[in-house]
Coordinates of C-alpha atoms and ligand atoms in Angstrom, one line a residue:
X4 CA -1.7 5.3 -14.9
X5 CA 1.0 3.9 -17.2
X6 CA 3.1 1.1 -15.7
X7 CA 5.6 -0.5 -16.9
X8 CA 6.9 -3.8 -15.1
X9 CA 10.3 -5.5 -15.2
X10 CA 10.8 -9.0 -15.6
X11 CA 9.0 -12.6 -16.3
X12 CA 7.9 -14.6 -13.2
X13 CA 5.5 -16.1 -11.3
X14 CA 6.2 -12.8 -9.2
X15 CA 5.6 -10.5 -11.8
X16 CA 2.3 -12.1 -12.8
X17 CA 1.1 -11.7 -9.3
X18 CA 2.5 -8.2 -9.1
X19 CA 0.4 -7.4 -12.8
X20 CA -2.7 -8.8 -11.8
X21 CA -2.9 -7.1 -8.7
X22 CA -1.6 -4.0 -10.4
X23 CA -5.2 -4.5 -12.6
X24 CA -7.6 -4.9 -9.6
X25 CA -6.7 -1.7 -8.2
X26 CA -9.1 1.0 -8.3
X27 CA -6.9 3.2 -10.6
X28 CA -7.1 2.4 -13.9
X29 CA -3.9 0.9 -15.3
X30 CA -2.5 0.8 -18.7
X31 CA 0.1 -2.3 -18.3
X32 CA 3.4 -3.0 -20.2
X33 CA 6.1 -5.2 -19.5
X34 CA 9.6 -5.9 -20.4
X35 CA 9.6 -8.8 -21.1
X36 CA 6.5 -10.2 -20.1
X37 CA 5.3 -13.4 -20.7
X38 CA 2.4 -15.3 -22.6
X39 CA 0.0 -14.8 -19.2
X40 CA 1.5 -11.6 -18.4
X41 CA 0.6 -10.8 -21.8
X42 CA -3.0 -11.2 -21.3
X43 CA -3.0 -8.3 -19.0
X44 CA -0.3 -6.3 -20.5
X45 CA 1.6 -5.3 -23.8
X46 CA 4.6 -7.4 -23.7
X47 CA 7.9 -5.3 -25.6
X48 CA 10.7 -7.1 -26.6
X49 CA 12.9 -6.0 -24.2
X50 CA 14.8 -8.3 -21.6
X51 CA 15.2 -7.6 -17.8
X52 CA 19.0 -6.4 -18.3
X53 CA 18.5 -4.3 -21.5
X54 CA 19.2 -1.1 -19.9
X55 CA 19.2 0.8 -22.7
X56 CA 16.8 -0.4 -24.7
X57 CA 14.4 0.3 -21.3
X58 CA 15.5 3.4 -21.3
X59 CA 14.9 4.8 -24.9
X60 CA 11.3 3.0 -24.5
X61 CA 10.7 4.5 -21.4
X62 CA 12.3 8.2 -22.6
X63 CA 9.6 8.0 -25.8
X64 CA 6.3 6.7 -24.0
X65 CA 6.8 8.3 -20.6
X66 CA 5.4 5.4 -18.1
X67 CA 4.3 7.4 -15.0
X68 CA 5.5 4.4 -13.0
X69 CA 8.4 1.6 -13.5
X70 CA 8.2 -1.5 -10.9
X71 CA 11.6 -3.7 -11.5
X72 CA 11.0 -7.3 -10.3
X73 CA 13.9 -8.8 -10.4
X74 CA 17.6 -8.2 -8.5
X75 CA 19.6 -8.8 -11.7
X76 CA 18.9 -5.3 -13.1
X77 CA 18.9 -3.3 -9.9
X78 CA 22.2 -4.2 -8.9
X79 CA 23.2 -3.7 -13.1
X80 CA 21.9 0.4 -12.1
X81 CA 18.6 0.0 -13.9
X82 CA 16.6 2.3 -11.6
X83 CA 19.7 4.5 -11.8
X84 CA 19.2 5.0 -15.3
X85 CA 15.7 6.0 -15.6
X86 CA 15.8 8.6 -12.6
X87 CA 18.0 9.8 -14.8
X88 CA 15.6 10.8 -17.4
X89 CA 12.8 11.3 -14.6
X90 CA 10.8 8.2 -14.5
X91 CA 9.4 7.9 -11.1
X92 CA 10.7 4.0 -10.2
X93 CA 9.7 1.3 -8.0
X94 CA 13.3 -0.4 -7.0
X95 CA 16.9 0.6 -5.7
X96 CA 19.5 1.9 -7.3
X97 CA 22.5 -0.3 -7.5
X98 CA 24.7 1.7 -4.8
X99 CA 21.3 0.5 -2.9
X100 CA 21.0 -2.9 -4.5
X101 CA 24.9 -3.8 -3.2
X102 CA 22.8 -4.8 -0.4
X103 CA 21.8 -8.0 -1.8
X104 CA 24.6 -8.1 -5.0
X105 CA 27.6 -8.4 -2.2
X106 CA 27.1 -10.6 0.4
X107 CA 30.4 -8.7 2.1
X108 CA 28.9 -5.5 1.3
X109 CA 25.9 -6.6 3.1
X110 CA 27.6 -8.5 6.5
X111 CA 30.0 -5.2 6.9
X112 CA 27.1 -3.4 6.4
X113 CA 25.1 -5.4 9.1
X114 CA 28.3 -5.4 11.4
X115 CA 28.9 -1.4 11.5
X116 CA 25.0 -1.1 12.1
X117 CA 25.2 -3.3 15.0
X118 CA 22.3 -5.4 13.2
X119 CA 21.9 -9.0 14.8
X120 CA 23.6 -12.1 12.4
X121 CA 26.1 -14.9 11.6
X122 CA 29.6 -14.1 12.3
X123 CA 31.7 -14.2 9.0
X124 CA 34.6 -13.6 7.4
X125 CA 35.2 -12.6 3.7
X126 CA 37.8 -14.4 1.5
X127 CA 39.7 -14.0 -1.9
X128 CA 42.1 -16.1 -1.3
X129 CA 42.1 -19.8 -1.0
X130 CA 44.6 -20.1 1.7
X131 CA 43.5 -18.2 4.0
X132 CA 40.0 -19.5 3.7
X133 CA 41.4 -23.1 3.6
X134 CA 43.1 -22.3 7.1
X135 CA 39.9 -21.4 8.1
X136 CA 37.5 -24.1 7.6
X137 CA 40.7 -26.1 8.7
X138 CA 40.1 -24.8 11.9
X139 CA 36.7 -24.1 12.0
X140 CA 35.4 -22.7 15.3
X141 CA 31.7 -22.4 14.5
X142 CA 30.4 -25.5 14.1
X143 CA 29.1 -27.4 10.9
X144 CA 27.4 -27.2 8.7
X145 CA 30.1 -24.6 7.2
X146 CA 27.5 -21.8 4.9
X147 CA 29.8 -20.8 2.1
X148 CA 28.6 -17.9 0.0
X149 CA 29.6 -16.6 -3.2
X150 CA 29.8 -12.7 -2.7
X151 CA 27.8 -11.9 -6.2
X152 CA 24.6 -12.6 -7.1
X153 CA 24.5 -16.2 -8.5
X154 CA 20.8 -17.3 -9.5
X155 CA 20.3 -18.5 -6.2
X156 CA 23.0 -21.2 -6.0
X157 CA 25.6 -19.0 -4.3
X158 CA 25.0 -20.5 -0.6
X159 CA 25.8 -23.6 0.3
X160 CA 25.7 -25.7 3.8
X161 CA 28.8 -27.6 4.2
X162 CA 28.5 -30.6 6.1
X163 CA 31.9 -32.1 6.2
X164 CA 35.6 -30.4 6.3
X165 CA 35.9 -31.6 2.3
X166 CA 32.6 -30.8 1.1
X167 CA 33.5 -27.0 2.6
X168 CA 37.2 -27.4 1.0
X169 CA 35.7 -28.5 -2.3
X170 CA 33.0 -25.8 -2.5
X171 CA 35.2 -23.1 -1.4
X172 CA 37.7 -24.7 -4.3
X173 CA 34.6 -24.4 -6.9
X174 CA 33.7 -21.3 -5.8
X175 CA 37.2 -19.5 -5.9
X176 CA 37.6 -21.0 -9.5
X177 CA 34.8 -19.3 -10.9
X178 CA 31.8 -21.3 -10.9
X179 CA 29.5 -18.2 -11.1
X180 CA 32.4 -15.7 -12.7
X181 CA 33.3 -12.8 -10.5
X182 CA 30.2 -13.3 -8.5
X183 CA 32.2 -16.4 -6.7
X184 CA 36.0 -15.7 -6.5
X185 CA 35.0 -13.3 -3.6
X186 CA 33.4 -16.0 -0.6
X187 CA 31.9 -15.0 2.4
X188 CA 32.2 -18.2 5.3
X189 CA 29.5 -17.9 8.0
X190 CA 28.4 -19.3 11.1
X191 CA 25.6 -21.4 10.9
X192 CA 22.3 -20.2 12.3
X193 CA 19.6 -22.6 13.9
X194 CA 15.7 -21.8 14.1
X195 CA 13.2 -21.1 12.4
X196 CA 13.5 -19.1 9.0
X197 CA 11.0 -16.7 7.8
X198 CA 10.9 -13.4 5.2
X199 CA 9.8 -9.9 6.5
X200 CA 9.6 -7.2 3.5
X201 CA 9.0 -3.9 3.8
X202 CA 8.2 -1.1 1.9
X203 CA 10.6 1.6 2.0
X204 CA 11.2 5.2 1.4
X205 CA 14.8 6.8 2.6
X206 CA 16.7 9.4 1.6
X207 CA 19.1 11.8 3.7
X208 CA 16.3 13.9 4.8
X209 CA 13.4 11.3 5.2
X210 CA 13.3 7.9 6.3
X211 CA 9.2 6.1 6.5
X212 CA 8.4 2.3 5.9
X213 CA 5.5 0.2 6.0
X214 CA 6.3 -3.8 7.6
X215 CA 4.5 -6.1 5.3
X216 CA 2.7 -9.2 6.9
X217 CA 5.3 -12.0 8.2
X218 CA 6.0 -15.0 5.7
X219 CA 7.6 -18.4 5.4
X220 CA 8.9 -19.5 2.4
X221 CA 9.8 -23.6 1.8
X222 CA 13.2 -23.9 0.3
X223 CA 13.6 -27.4 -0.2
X224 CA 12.5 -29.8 -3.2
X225 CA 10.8 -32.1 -0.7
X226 CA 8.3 -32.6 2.0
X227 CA 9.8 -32.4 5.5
X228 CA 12.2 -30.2 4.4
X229 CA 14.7 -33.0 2.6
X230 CA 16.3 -32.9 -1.1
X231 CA 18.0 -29.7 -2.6
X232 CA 17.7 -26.1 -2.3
X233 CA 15.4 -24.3 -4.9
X234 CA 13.6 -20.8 -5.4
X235 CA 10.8 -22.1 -2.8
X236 CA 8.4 -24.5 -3.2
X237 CA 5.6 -22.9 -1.3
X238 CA 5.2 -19.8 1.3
X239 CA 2.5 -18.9 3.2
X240 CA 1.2 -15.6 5.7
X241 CA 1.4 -14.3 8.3
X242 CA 3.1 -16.7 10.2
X243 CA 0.6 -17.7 13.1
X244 CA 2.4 -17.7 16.6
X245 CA 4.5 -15.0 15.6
X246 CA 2.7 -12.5 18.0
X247 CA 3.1 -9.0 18.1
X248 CA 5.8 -8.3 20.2
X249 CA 7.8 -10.9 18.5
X250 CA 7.2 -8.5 15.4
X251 CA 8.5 -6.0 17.5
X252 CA 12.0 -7.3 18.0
X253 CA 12.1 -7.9 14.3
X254 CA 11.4 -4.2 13.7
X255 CA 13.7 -2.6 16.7
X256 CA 16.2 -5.1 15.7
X257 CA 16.8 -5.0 12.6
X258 CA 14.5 -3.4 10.4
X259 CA 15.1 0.5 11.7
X260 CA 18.2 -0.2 12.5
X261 CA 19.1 -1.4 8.5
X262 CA 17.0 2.1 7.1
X263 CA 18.9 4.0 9.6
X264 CA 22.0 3.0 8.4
X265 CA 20.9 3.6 4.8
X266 CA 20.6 7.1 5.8
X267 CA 23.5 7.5 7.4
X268 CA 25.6 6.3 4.7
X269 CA 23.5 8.3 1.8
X270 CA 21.8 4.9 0.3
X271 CA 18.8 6.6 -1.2
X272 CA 16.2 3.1 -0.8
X273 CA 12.7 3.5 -2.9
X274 CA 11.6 0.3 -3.1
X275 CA 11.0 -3.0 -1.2
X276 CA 13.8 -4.7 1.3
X277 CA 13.0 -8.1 2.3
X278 CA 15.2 -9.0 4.9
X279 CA 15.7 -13.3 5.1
X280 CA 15.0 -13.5 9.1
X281 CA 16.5 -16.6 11.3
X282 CA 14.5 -16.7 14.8
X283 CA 17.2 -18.4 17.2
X284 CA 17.6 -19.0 20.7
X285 CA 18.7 -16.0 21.2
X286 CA 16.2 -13.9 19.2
X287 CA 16.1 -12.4 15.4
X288 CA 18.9 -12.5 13.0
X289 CA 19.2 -11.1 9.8
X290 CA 20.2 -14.0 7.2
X291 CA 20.7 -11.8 4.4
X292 CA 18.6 -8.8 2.1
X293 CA 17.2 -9.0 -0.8
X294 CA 16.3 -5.4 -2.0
X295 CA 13.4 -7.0 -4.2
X296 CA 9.8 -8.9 -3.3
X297 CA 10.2 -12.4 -2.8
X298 CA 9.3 -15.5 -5.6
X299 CA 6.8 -16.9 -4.0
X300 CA 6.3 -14.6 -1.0
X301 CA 5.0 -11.6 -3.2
X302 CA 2.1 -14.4 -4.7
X303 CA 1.3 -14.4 -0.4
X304 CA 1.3 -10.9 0.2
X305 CA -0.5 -9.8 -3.0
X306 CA -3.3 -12.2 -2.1
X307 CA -2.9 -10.3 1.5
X308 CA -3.2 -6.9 0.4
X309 CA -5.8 -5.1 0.5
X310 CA -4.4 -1.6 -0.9
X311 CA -4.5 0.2 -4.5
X312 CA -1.1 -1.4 -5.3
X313 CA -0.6 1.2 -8.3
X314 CA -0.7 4.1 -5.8
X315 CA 1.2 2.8 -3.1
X316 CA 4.0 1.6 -5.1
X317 CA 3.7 4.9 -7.0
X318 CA 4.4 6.9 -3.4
X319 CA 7.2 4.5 -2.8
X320 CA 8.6 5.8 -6.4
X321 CA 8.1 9.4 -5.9
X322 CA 9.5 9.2 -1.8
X323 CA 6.0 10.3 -0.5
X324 CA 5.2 6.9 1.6
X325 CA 2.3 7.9 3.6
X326 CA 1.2 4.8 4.7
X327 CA 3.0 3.3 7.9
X328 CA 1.2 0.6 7.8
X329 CA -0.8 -1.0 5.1
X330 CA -4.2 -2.6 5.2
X331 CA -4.0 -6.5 4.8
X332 CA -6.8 -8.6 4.8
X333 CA -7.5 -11.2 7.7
X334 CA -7.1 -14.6 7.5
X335 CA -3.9 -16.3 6.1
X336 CA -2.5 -16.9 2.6
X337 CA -0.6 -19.7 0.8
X338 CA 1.1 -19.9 -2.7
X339 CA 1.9 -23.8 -3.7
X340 CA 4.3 -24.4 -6.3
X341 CA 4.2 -26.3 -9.2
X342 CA 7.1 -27.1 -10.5
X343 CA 8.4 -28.9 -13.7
X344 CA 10.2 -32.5 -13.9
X345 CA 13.6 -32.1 -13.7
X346 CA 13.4 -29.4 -11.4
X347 CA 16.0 -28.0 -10.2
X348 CA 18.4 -29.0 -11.7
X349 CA 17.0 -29.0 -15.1
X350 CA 13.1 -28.2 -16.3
X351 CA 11.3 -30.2 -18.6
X352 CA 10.0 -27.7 -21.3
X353 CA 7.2 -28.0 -23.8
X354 CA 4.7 -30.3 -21.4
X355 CA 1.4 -29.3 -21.9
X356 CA -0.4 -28.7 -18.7
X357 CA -4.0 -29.6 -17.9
X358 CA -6.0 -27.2 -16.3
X359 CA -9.6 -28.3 -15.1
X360 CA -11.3 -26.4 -12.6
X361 CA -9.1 -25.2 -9.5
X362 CA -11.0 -22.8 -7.3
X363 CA -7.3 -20.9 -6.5
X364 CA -6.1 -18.0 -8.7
X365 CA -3.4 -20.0 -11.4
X366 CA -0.1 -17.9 -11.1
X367 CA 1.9 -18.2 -14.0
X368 CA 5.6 -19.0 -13.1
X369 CA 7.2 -20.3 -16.7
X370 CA 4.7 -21.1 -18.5
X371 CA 4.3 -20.5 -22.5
X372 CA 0.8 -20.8 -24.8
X373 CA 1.4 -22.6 -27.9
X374 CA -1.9 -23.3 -30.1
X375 CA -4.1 -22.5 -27.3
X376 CA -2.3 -24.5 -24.6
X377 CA -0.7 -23.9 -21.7
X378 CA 2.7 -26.0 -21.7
X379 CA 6.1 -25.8 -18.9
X380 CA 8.5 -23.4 -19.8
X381 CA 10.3 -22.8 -16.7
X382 CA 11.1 -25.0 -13.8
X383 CA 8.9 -23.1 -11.0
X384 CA 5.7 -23.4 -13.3
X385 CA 2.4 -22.3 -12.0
X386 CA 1.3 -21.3 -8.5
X387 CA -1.7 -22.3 -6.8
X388 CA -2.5 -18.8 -4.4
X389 CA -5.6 -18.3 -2.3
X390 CA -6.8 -16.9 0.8
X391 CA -8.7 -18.0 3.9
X392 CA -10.0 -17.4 7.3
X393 CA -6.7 -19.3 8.6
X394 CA -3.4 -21.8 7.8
X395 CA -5.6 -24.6 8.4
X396 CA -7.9 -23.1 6.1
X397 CA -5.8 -22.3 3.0
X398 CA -4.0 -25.4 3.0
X399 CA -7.0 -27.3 2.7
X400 CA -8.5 -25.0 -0.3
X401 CA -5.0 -25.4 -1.9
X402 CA -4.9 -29.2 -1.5
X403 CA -8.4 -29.5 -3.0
X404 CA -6.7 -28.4 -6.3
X405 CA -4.0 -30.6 -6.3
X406 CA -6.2 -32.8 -8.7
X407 CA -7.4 -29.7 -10.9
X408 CA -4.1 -28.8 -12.2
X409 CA -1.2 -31.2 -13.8
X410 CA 0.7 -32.3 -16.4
X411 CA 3.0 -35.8 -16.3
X412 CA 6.3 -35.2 -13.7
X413 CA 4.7 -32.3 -11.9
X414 CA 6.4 -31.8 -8.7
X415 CA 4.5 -30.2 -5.7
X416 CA 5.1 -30.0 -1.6
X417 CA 1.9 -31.1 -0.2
X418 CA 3.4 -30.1 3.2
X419 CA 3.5 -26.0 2.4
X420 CA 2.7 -24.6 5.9
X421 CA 2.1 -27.9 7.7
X422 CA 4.7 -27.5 10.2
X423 CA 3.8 -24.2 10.6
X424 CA 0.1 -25.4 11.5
X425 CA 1.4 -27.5 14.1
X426 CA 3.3 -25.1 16.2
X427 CA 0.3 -23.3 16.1
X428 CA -2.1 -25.8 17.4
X429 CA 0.5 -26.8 19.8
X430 CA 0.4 -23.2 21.4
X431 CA 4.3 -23.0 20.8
X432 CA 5.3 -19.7 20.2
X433 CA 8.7 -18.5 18.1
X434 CA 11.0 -19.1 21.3
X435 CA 10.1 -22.7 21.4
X436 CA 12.0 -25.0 19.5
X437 CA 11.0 -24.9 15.8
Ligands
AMP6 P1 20.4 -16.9 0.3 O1 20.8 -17.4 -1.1 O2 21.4 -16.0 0.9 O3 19.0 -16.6 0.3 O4 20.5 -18.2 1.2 C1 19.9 -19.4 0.9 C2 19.4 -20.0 2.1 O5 20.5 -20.6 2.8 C3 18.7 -19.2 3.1 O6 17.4 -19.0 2.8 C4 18.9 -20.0 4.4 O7 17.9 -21.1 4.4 C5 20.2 -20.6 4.2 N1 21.2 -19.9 5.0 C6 21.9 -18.8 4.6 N2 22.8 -18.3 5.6 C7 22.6 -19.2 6.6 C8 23.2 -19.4 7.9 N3 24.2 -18.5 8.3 N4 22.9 -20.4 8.7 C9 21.9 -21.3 8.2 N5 21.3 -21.2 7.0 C10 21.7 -20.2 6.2
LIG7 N1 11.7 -17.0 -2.1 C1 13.0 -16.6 -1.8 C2 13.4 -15.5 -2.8 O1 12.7 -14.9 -3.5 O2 14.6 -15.3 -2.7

C-alpha cells in the first residue's frame, strides 16, 4: 500500500512506524518528514500547508492512502482537496475540522447538541467582554480562548480580574491574527482531565466509530502539575479506575451524541476526533475537540494497538469502518517526554543528544541527524514509549531509561502517571476527588 503521511512530529513518527509493523506491506512517504521519519520513509519537500504542491504530488504518484497529522492543514481544506482528485484520506475536511479551528463553532455546536460543557460566551468586542469578566459570575480562574487555532497558546486560565482584562486586551489586538480577535470566555471546570479519541466514519447515510483506549495527557512543564502550559510532557493508557461504566457515560454523553450531530448537520467526519474530557462532580464534560490524534497520546495508543494500522485507517478513508471496536493490547502504556532547554518558551537547537542503551522505543519529536548524530531541533524532543503489564509497570521501565538518554538541559517529568497510580492503589474511582 502506498501511504503518504502529513506532517513532522513526534506523532507522526509513531504513526510511521506503526504504519511499517503492520502486516501489509507499506511503501512510506511523507510530507515533510523528518531525518527519523526519513529512515522509514521517502521524505518530499513538501510542507504540512502546501496544499497544492500535495496535491500535484499526490495527483502524479496516486498514494492509495493519505493520513494528515496535523490540525493546521485540515482546517486549511487539505483533505478537501485531495477527495477532490480521489485520494482516499485519513482526516476531516475543514467544514469538519471547524470543530477544533473555532472554539465558537465548537461550544454552539456542543450547545444545540445538548453535549455536557463549560458555559460560555463568544466575544468580538472588548466591551462587552470587559463587562463581562467585570462581573464575572463563574468563578475564577476566568479560561479565555482565542477562537482560531493558535499553536496551542490560545487558552489561558485567568486568575485575577486584570490578568483576564489584560489577556482578553492581548487577545483582541491580535496576538495570534484573526485566530484571536474572536474570544470565547468560559467557565472553569474542576476534575480530572483526560483525552478519549475515536475513530470515526459519518456521513448522512452512515454513522460507525470505534472508542480508542482512555488517556491522560500532562500539560504542565513541571512535576505536580506546576509551571506553564506546553504540548504535554507525558501521557499514559488506559486510565486505570476509569471502569467501564464510567466509559459508558463518556460515550452516551458525548461521544454519540457529537457524531450524531455531525450527521445531522451534513459534516461528512473520516478521520479521528479526540474529544479533551473534564470528569467533574457532576459527571463528563467535553473541554474541547481536536479532529486529529493527540501529541503524545497517539505515541500511547500506537504502543496499545494491536491492529494492521494501514487497513484500519484505510476503512476510515474509504467510509467502510468495520471495526466497532479495536483490539488493544493489555496492560498499560506511557510516552515520557524529552524536551529541550528552553522549552517552552524557546528550544535550544543543535545539542547533540546521547543515546546509550534505553530498553523503550526512542520517538523522534524534533530531532535532526547531522554527521551521524542525533542533535535537538524542536522543543518536545524525543519520547521514551513502552508497554507493560500495568501503570506501575511502565513507569518503572520508563524511569529505568532516564539515565540512557540525554543531552545537557534536558527537561523530563519524572511524575508522568504518578498520580494516576495513586488513585488507583487507593481504590478511588473517577467520582472521588482527583
Ligand atoms: P485547549 O488548548 O483547548 O486544549 O486547552 C488547553 C487546556 O486548557 C486544556 O487541556 C485544559 O487543561 C485547560 N482548559 C480548557 N478549558 C478549560 C475549562 N473550561 N476549565 C478548566 N480548564 C480548561
Ligand atoms: N496532547 C494534547 C494535544 O495533542 O493537543
Amino acid at each position: 500500500m502506498k501511504i503518504l503521511l502529513v506532517g513532522s512530529g513526534g506523532r507522526e513518527h509513531a504513526l510511521a512506524l506503526k504504519l511499517k509493523a503492520g502486516q501489509t506491506p507499506v511503501e512510506l512517504f511523507a510530507a515533510p518528514g523528518s531525518d527519523a521519519i526519513g529512515e522509514l520513509a521517502s521524505c518530499l519537500p513538501l510542507g504540512i500547508e502546501d496544499i497544492d504542491g500535495i496535491a500535484a504530488w499526490c495527483a502524479a504518484a496516486g498514494p492509495d492512502l493519505v493520513v494528515i497529522g496535523p490540525e493546521g492543514p485540515l482546517v486549511a481544506g487539505l483533505a478537501d482537496a485531495l477527495r477532490a482528485l480521489g485520494i482516499s484520506v485519513f482526516g476531516h475536511d475543514a467544514a469538519t475540522a471547524r470543530l477544533e479551528g473555532s472554539k465558537s463553532f465548537a461550544k454552539n455546536f456542543m450547545q444545540r447538541h445538548g453535549i455536557p460543557c463549560a458555559a460560555s460566551g463568544t466575544y468580538t468586542a472588548f466591551e462587552a467582554a470587559e463587562a463581562t469578566i467585570r462581573t464575572w459570575p463563574l468563578g475564577y480562574p476566568i479560561v479565555l480562548k482565542a477562537d482560531g487555532l493558535a499553536a496551542g497558546k490560545g487558552v489561558v486560565l485567568a486568575e485575577s480580574r486584570q490578568e483576564a482584562l489584560d489577556t482578553l486586551r492581548s487577545f483582541l489586538s491580535g496576538a495570534f491574527g484573526e485566530a484571536s480577535r474572536t474570544v470565547v470566555l468560559e467557565e472553569p471546570l474542576v476534575g480530572m482531565e483526560l483525552s478519549l479519541h475515536v475513530l470515526v466514519d459519518v456521513t448522512t447515510d452512515h454513522l460507525r466509530y470505534a472508542i480508542l483506549p482512555s488517556c491522560q495527557d500532562h500539560k504542565r512543564l513541571l512535576e505536580g502539575d506546576r509551571g506553564p502550559n506546553t504540548g504535554g510532557m507525558g501521557a499514559f493508557g488506559p486510565i486505570p479506575f476509569l471502569r467501564p461504566e464510567d466509559l459508558e457515560r463518556i460515550r452516551t454523553e458525548l461521544v454519540e451524541p457529537t457524531l450524531r450531530g455531525c450527521q445531522q448537520e451534513g459534516l461528512v467526519a473520516r478521520g479521528v476526533f479526540f474529544l479533551g474530557v473534564m470528569w467533574t462532580s457532576a459527571g463528563p464534560k467535553l473541554l474541547e475537540y481536536n479532529v486529529r490524534f493527540g501529541d503524545p497520546e497517539t505515541q500511547v495508543l500506537m504502543e496499545l494497538l494491536d491492529e494492521n494500522l494501514a487497513e484500519l485507517l484505510l476503512e476510515v478513508a474509504e467510509g467502510r469502518l468495520s471495526h466497532e471496536t479495536v483490539r488493544i493490547k493489555a496492560g498499560c502504556a506511557i510516552a515520557v517526554v524529552l524536551a529541550a532547554e528552553g522549552y517552552p518558551e524557546s528550544a535550544k537547537k543543535g545539542v547533540p543528544i546521547e543515546i546509550r542503551a534505553p530498553c523503550c522505543t526512542v520517538i523522534h519529536a524534533g530531532t535532526r541527524k547531522v554527521q551521524e548524530r542525533w542533535t535537538t531541533h524542536g522543543g518536545r524532543v524525543l519520547n521514551l514509549t513502552t508497554l507493560a503489564s500495568d501503570l506501575t509497570a511502565a513507569r518503572a521501565l520508563a524511569q529505568a531509561d532516564f539515565d540512557e538518554v540525554s543531552w545537557p538541559g534536558m527537561q523530563l517529568r519524572r511524575d508522568i502517571g504518578l498520580r494516576a497510580q495513586r488513585h488507583a492503589e487507593a481504590r478511588r474511582s473517577v467520582q472521588d476527588p482527583w
